[in-house]
GROMACS .gro file of C-alpha atoms in nm:
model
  404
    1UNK     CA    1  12.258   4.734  -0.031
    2UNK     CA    2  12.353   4.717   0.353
    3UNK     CA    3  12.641   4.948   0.239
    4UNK     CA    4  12.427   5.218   0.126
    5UNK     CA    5  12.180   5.198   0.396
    6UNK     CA    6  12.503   5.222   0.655
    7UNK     CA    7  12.625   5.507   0.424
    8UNK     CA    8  12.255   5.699   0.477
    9UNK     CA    9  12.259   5.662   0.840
   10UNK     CA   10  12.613   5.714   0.945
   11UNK     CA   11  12.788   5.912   0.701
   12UNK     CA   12  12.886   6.262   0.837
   13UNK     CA   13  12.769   6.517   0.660
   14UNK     CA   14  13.094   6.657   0.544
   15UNK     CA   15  13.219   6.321   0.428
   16UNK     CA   16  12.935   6.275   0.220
   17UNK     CA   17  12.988   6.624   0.036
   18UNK     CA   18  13.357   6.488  -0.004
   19UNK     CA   19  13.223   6.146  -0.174
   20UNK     CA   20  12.869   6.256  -0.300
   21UNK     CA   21  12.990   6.206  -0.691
   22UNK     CA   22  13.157   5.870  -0.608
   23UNK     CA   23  12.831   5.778  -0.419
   24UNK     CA   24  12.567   5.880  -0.680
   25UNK     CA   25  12.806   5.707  -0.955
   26UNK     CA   26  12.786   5.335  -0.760
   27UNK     CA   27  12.476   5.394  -0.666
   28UNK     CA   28  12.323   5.452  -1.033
   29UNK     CA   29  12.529   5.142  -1.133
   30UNK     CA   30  12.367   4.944  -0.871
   31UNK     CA   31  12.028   5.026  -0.938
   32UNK     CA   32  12.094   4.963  -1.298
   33UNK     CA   33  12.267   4.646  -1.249
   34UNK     CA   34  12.030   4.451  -0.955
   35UNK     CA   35  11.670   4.631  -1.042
   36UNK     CA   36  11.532   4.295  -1.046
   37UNK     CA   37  11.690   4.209  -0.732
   38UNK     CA   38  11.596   4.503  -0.524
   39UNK     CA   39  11.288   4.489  -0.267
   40UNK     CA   40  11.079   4.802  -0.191
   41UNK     CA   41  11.290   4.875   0.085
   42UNK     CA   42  11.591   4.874  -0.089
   43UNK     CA   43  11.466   5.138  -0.344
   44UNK     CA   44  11.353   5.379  -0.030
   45UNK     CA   45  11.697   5.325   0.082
   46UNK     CA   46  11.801   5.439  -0.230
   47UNK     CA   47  11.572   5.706  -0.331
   48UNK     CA   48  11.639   5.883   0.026
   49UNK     CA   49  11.986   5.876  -0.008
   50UNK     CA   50  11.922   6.033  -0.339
   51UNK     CA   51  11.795   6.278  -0.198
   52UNK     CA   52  12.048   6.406   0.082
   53UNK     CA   53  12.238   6.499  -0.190
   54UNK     CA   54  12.004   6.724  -0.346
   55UNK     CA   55  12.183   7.045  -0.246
   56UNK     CA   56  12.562   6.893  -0.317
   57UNK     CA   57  12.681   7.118  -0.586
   58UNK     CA   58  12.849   6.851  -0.807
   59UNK     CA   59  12.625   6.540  -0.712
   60UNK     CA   60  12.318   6.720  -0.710
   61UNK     CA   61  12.205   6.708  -1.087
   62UNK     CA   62  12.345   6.343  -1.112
   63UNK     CA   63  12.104   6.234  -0.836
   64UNK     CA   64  11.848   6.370  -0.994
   65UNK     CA   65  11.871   6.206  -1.335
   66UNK     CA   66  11.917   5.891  -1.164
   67UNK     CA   67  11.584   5.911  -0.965
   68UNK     CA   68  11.417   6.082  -1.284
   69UNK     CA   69  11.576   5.743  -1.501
   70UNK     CA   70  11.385   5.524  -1.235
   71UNK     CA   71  11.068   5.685  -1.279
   72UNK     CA   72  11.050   5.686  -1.628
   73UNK     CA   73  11.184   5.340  -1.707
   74UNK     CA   74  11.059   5.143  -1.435
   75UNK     CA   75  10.755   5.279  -1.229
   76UNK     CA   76  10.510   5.139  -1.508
   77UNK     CA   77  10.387   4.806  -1.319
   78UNK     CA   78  10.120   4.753  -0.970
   79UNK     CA   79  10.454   4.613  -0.806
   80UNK     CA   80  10.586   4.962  -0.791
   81UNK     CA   81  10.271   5.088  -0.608
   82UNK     CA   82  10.473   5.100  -0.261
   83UNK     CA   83  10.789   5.335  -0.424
   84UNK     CA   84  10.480   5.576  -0.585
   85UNK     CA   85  10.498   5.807  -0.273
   86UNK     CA   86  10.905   5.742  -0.169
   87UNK     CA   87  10.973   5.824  -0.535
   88UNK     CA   88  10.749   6.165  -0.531
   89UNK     CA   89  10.910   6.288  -0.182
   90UNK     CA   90  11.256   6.237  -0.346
   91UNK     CA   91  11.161   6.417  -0.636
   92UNK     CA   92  11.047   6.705  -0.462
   93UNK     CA   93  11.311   6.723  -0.228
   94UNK     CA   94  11.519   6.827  -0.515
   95UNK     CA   95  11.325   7.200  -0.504
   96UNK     CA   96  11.533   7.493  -0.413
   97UNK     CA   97  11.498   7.600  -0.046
   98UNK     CA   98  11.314   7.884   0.048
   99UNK     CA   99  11.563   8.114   0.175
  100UNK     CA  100  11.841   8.119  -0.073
  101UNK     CA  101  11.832   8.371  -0.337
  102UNK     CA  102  11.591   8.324  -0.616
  103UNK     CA  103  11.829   8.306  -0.857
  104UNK     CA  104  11.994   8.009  -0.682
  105UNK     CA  105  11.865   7.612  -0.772
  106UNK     CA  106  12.096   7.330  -0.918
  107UNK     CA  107  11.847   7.116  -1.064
  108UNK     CA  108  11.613   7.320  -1.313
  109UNK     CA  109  11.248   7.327  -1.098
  110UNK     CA  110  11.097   7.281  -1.463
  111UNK     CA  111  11.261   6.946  -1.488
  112UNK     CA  112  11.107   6.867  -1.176
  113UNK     CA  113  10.788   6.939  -1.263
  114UNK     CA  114  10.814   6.741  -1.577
  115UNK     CA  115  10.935   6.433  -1.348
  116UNK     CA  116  10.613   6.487  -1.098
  117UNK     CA  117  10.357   6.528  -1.404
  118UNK     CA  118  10.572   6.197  -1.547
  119UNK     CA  119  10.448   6.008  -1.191
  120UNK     CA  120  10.097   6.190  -1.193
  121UNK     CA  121  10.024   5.993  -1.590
  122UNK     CA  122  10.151   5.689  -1.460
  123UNK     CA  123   9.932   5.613  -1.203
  124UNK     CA  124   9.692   5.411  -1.404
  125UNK     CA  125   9.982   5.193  -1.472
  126UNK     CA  126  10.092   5.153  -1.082
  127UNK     CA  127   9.811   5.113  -0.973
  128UNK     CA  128   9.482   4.944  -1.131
  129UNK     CA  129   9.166   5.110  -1.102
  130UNK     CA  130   9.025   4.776  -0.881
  131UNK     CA  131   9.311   4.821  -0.630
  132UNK     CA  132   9.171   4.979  -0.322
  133UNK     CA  133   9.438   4.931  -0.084
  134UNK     CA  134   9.546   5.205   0.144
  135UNK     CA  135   9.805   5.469   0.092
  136UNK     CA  136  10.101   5.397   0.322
  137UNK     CA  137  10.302   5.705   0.455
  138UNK     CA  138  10.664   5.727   0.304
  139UNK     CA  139  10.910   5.575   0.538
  140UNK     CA  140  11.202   5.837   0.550
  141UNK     CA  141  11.440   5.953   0.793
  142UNK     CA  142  11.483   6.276   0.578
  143UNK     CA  143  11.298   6.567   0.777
  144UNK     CA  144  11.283   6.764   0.484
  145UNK     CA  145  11.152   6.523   0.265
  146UNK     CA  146  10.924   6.399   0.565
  147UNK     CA  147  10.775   6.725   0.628
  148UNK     CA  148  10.710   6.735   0.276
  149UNK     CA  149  10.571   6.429   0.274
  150UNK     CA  150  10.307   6.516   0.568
  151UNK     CA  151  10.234   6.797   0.417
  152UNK     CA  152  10.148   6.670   0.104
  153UNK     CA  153   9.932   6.379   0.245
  154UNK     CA  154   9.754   6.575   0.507
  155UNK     CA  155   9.738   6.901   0.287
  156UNK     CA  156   9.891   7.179   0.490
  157UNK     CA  157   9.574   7.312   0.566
  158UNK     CA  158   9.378   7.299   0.921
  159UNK     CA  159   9.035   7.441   0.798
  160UNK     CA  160   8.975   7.138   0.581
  161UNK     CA  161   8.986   6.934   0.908
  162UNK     CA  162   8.807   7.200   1.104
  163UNK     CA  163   8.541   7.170   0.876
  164UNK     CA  164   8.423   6.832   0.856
  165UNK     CA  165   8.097   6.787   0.946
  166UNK     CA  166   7.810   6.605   0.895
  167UNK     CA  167   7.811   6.516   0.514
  168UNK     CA  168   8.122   6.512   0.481
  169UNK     CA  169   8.290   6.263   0.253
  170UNK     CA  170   8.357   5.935   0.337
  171UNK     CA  171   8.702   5.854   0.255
  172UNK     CA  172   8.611   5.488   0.249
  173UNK     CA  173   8.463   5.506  -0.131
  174UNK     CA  174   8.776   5.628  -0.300
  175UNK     CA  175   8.991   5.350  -0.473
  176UNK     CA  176   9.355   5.283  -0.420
  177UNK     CA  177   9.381   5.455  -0.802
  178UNK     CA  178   9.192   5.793  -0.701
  179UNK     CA  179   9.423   5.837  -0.373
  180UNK     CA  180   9.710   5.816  -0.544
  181UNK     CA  181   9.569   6.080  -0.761
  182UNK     CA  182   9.487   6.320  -0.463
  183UNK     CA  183   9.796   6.248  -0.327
  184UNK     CA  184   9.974   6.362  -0.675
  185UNK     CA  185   9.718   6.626  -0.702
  186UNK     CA  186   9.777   6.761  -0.345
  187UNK     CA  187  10.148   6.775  -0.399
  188UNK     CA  188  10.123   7.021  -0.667
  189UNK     CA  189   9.885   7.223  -0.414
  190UNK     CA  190  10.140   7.224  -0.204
  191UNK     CA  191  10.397   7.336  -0.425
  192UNK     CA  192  10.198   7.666  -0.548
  193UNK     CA  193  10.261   7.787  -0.249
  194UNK     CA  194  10.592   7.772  -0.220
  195UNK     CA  195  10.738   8.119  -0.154
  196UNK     CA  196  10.935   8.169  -0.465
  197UNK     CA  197  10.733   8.276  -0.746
  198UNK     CA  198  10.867   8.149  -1.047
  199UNK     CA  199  10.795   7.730  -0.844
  200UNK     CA  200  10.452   7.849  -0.800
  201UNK     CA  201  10.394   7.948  -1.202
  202UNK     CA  202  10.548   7.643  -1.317
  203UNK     CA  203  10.338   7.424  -1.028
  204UNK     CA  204   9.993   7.577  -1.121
  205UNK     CA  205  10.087   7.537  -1.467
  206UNK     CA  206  10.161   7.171  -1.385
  207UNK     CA  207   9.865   7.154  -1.152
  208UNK     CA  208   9.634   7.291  -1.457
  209UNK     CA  209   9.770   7.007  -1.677
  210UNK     CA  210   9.753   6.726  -1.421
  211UNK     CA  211   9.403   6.825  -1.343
  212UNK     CA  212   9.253   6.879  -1.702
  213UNK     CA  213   9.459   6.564  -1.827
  214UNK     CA  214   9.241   6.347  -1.989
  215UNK     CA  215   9.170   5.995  -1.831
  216UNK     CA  216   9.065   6.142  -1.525
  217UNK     CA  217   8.741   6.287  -1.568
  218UNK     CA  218   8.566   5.953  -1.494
  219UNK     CA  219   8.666   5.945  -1.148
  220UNK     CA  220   8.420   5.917  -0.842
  221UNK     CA  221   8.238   6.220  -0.717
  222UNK     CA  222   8.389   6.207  -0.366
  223UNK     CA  223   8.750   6.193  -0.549
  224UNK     CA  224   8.674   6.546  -0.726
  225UNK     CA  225   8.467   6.665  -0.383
  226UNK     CA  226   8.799   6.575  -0.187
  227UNK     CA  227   9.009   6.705  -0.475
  228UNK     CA  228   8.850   7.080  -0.385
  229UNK     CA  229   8.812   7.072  -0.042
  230UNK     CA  230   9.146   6.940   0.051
  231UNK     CA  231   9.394   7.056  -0.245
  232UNK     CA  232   9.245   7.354  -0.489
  233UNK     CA  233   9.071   7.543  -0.174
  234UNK     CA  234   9.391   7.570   0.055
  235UNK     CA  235   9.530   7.606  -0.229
  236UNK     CA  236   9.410   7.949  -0.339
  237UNK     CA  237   9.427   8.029   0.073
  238UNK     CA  238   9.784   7.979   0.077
  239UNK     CA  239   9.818   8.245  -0.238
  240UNK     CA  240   9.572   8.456  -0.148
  241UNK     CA  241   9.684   8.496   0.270
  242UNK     CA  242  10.066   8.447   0.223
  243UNK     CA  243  10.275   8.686   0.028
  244UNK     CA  244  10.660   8.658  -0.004
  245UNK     CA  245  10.858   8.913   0.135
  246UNK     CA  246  10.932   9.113  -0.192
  247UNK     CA  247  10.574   9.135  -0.221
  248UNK     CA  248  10.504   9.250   0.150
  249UNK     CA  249  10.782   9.542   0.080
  250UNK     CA  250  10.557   9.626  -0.258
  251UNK     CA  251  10.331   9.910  -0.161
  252UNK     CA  252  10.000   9.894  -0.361
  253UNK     CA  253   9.881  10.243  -0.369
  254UNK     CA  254  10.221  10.379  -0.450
  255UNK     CA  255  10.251  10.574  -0.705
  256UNK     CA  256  10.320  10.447  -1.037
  257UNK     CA  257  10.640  10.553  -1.219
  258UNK     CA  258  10.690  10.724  -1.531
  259UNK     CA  259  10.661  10.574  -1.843
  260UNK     CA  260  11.002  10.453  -1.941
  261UNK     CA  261  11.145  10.504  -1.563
  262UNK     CA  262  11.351  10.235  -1.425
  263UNK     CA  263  11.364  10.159  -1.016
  264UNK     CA  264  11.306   9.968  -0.789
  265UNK     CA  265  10.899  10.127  -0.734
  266UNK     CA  266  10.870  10.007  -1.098
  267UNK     CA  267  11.019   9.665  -1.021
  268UNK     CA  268  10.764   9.595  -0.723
  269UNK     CA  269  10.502   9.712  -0.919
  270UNK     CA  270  10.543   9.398  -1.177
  271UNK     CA  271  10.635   9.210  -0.867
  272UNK     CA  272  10.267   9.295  -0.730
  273UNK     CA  273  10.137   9.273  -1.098
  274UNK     CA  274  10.277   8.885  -1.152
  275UNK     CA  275  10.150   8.785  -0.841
  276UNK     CA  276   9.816   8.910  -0.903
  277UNK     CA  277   9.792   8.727  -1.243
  278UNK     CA  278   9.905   8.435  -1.040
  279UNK     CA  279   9.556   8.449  -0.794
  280UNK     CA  280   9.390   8.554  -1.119
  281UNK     CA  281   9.455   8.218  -1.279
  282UNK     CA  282   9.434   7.975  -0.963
  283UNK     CA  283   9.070   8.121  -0.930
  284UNK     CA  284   9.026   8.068  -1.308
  285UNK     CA  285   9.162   7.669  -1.285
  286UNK     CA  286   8.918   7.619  -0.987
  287UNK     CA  287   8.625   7.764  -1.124
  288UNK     CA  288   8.731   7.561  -1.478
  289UNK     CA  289   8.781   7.229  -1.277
  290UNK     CA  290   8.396   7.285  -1.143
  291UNK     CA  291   8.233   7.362  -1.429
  292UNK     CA  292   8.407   7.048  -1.619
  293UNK     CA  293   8.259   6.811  -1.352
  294UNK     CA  294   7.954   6.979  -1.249
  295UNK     CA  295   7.703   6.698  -1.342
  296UNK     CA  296   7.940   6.468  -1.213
  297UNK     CA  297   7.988   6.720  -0.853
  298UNK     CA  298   7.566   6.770  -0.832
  299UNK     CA  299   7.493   6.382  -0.875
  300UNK     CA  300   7.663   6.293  -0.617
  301UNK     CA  301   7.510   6.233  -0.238
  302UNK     CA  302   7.579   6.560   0.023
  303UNK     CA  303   7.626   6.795  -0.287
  304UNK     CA  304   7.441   7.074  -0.084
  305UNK     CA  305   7.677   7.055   0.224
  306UNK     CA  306   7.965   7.026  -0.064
  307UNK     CA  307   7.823   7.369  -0.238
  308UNK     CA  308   7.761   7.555   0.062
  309UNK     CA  309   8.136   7.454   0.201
  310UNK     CA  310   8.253   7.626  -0.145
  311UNK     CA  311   8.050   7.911  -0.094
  312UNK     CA  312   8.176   7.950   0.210
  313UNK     CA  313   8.566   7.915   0.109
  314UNK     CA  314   8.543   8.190  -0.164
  315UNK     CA  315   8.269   8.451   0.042
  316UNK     CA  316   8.594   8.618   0.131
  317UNK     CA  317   8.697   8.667  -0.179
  318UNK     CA  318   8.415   8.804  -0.339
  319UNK     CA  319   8.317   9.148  -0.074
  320UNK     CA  320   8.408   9.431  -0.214
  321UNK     CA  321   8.470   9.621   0.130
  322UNK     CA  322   8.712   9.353   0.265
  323UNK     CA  323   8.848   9.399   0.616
  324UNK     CA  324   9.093   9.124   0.596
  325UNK     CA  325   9.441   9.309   0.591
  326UNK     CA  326   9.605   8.956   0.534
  327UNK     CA  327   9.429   8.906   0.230
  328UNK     CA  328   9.549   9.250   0.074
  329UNK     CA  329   9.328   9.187  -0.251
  330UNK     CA  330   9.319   9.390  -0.541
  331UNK     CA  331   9.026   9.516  -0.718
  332UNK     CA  332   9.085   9.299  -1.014
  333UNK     CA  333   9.102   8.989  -0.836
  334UNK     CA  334   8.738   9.059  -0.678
  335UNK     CA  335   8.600   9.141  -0.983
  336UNK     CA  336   8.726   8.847  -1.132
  337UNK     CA  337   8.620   8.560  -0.883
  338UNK     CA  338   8.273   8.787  -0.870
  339UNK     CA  339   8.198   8.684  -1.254
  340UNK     CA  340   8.344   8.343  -1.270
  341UNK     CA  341   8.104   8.282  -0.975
  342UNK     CA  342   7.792   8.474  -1.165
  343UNK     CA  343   7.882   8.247  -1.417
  344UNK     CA  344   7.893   7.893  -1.238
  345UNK     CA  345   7.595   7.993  -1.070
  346UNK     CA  346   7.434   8.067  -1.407
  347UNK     CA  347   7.531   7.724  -1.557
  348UNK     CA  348   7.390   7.551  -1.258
  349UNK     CA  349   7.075   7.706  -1.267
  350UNK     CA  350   7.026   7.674  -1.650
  351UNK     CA  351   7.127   7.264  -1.595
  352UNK     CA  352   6.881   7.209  -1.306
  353UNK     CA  353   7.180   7.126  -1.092
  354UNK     CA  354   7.019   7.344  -0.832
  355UNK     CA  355   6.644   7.140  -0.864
  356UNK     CA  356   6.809   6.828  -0.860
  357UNK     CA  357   7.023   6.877  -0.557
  358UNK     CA  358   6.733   7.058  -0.353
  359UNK     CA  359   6.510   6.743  -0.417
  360UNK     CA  360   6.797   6.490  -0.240
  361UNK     CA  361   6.855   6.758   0.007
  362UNK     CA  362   6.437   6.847   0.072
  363UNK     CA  363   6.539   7.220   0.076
  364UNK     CA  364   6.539   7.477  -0.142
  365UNK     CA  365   6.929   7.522  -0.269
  366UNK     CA  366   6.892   7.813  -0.471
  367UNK     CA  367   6.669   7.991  -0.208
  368UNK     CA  368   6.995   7.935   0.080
  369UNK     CA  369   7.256   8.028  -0.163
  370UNK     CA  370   7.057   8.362  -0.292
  371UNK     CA  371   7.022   8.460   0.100
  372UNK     CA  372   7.373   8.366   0.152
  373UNK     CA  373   7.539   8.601  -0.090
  374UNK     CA  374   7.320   8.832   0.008
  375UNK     CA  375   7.429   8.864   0.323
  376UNK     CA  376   7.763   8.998   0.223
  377UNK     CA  377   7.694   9.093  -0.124
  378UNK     CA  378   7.340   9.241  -0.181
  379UNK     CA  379   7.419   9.425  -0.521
  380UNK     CA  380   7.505   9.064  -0.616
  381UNK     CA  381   7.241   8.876  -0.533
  382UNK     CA  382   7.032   9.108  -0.731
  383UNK     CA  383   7.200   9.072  -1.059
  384UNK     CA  384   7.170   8.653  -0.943
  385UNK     CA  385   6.779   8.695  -0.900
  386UNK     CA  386   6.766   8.885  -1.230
  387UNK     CA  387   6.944   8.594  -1.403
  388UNK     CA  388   6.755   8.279  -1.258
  389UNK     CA  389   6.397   8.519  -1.320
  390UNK     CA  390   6.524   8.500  -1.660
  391UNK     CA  391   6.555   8.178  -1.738
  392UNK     CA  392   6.636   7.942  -1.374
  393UNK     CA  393   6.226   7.817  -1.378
  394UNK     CA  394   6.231   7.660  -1.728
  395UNK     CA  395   6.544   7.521  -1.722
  396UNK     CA  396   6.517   7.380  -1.376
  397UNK     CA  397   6.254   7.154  -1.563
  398UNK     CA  398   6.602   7.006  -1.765
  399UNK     CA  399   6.850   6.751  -1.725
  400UNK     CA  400   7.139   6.848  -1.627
  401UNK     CA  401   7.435   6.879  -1.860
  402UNK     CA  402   7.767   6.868  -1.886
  403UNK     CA  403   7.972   7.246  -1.851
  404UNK     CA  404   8.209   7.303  -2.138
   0.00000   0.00000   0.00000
């Protein structure tokens, strides 16, 4: 294995395009051969040098089954807990980059996917649910991969951090099983925003089945609280503020084409149109992720600062005279998030989610969040009063139930 670690460090570039079929062929041969033999650092060794041949044109796809044959045969024990995160940061690396042509990729991105989803149903296997060991940061000399990797442990965005305050959760009460699952969970996040558009369908499809998987809906509260405020918040930031270039050249009030006209006006229109599905069904997933744990989300301890934090990350979303020109959102989009939210807020005030949580807080919760919204949305804030006046005060008097 010294061999291989020499060849990772010291191999030139060029040589290593010249030999990268010979390498990936010993290497796979090796790993198959002396699996029992080989200590964690052996298979980061590996799995990174893997992955500097992601891009070789010949080598590439070979790699890539021989990482994907690793995870599938042999990441099923506790003992593999240390190669969870090498093995995911490998796998990744394998995406396209950014600024080659979006027809270009040599490994399919929807065979990746299937290999990250493949880790994300193992983890119960990895790593038992009375584990609570921390996460270690992959040890990689890759920058790619290690950018990736911070990125998808620290999750890319700044206001999560900026926002901690009082209340906040306390990192402390999440098992060794539930950070691997945020870690998973926030790679996917990360991955929707990736600027081509056809990785970011396939990775909030992915993300939609990793989160609604069943298995996982018994985890703690602070797991699902970190869960939104770290991975399906930035999340919808990152494809709400950031549009790809073909999408900054599409102009939104142009006009439409004829029917049956062909051009490039028409072709920016879908361009504009598929990306605005895209928000349409991140909003959708994160609105259907809260209403599946709501009970779960309200009994916890600092729901109110938890709510108000939400309310706070999708205010923007919902004015109708937004001001934000980096947000550039369409008419559809704020109708949409507007009745998804009507509609959570309706749930919790028919499941006394709102009574319970104002009783552990000692203030009124339903009281803040009407005078909240209707500070930058007074039409909506009437239509709320009009549906908790018509039934909030007798259901408050319920348990609360579980959202389907």
């Amino acid at each position: 294995m010294r061999i291989y670690s020499q060849l990772r460090t010291q191999l030139a570039p060029k040589a290593l395009y010249a030999f990268g079929q010979r390498v990936v062929s010993g290497l796979r041969v090796f790993m198959n051969a002396n699996s029992d033999q080989l200590t964690t650092e052996h298979w980061q060794v590996a799995f990174e040098l893997l992955a500097r041949l992601r891009y070789h044109p010949k080598a590439a796809l070979p790699a890539f089954e021989a990482l994907g044959e690793h995870c599938r045969t042999r990441m099923a024990t506790p003992d593999h807990r240390p190669l969870y995160e090498p093995a995911m940061v490998a796998v990744c690396s394998f995406f396209p980059p950014p600024n080659e042509s979006q027809t270009w990729a040599i490994v399919p991105p929807s065979d990746i996917f299937d290999t990250i989803l493949l880790l994300h149903m193992k983890i119960p296997q990895i790593c038992p649910k009375n584990n609570n060991n921390h996460i270690n940061t992959p040890n990689t000399k890759d920058k790619a991969a290690a950018t990736l990797a911070a990125n998808m442990s620290n999750n890319t965005n700044a206001n999560a951090n900026n926002n901690s305050t009082k209340g906040s959760p306390n990192t402390s009460e999440i098992s060794d099983t539930e950070r691997l699952w945020l870690y998973s969970i926030g790679s996917l996040c990360t991955l929707c925003g990736h600027p081509r558009r056809s990785i970011k369908e396939l990775a909030l499809r992915s993300l939609r089945h990793a989160l609604l998987a069943a298995g996982w809906a018994g985890e703690s509260p602070t797991a699902w609280r970190e869960c939104f405020q770290k991975g399906l918040i930035p999340m919808l930031n990152s494809l709400c503020g950031k549009q790809a270039l073909d999408e900054k050249s599409a102009k939104p009030n142009a006009t439409p084409p004829k029917r049956g006209a062909r051009g490039v006006a028409g072709g920016r229109n879908r361009q504009l149109n598929q990306h605005n599905q895209l928000n349409l069904d991140a909003v959708t997933l994160i609105f259907q992720c809260f209403l599946h744990h709501l009970e779960h989300l309200g009994s916890m301890e600092g729901f109110s600062v938890f709510w108000f934090k939400f309310l706070g990350s999708i205010e923007k979303y919902m004015r109708t005279n937004n001001q934000d020109k980096e947000l550039n959102l369409s008419e559809q989009f704020v109708v949409h998030i507007t009745e998804n939210f009507k509609n959570l807020f309706l749930v919790m005030c028919t499941s006394g989610i709102f009574k319970t949580a104002s009783q552990n807080a000692g203030q009124d919760l339903l009281a803040l969040s009407l005078s909240i919204v209707g500070s930058f949305r007074p039409d909506l804030k009437s239509e709320l009063m009009g549906l908790t006046a018509s039934g909030g005060v007798e259901a408050t008097n319920s348990k609360p139930a579980s959202a389907k």
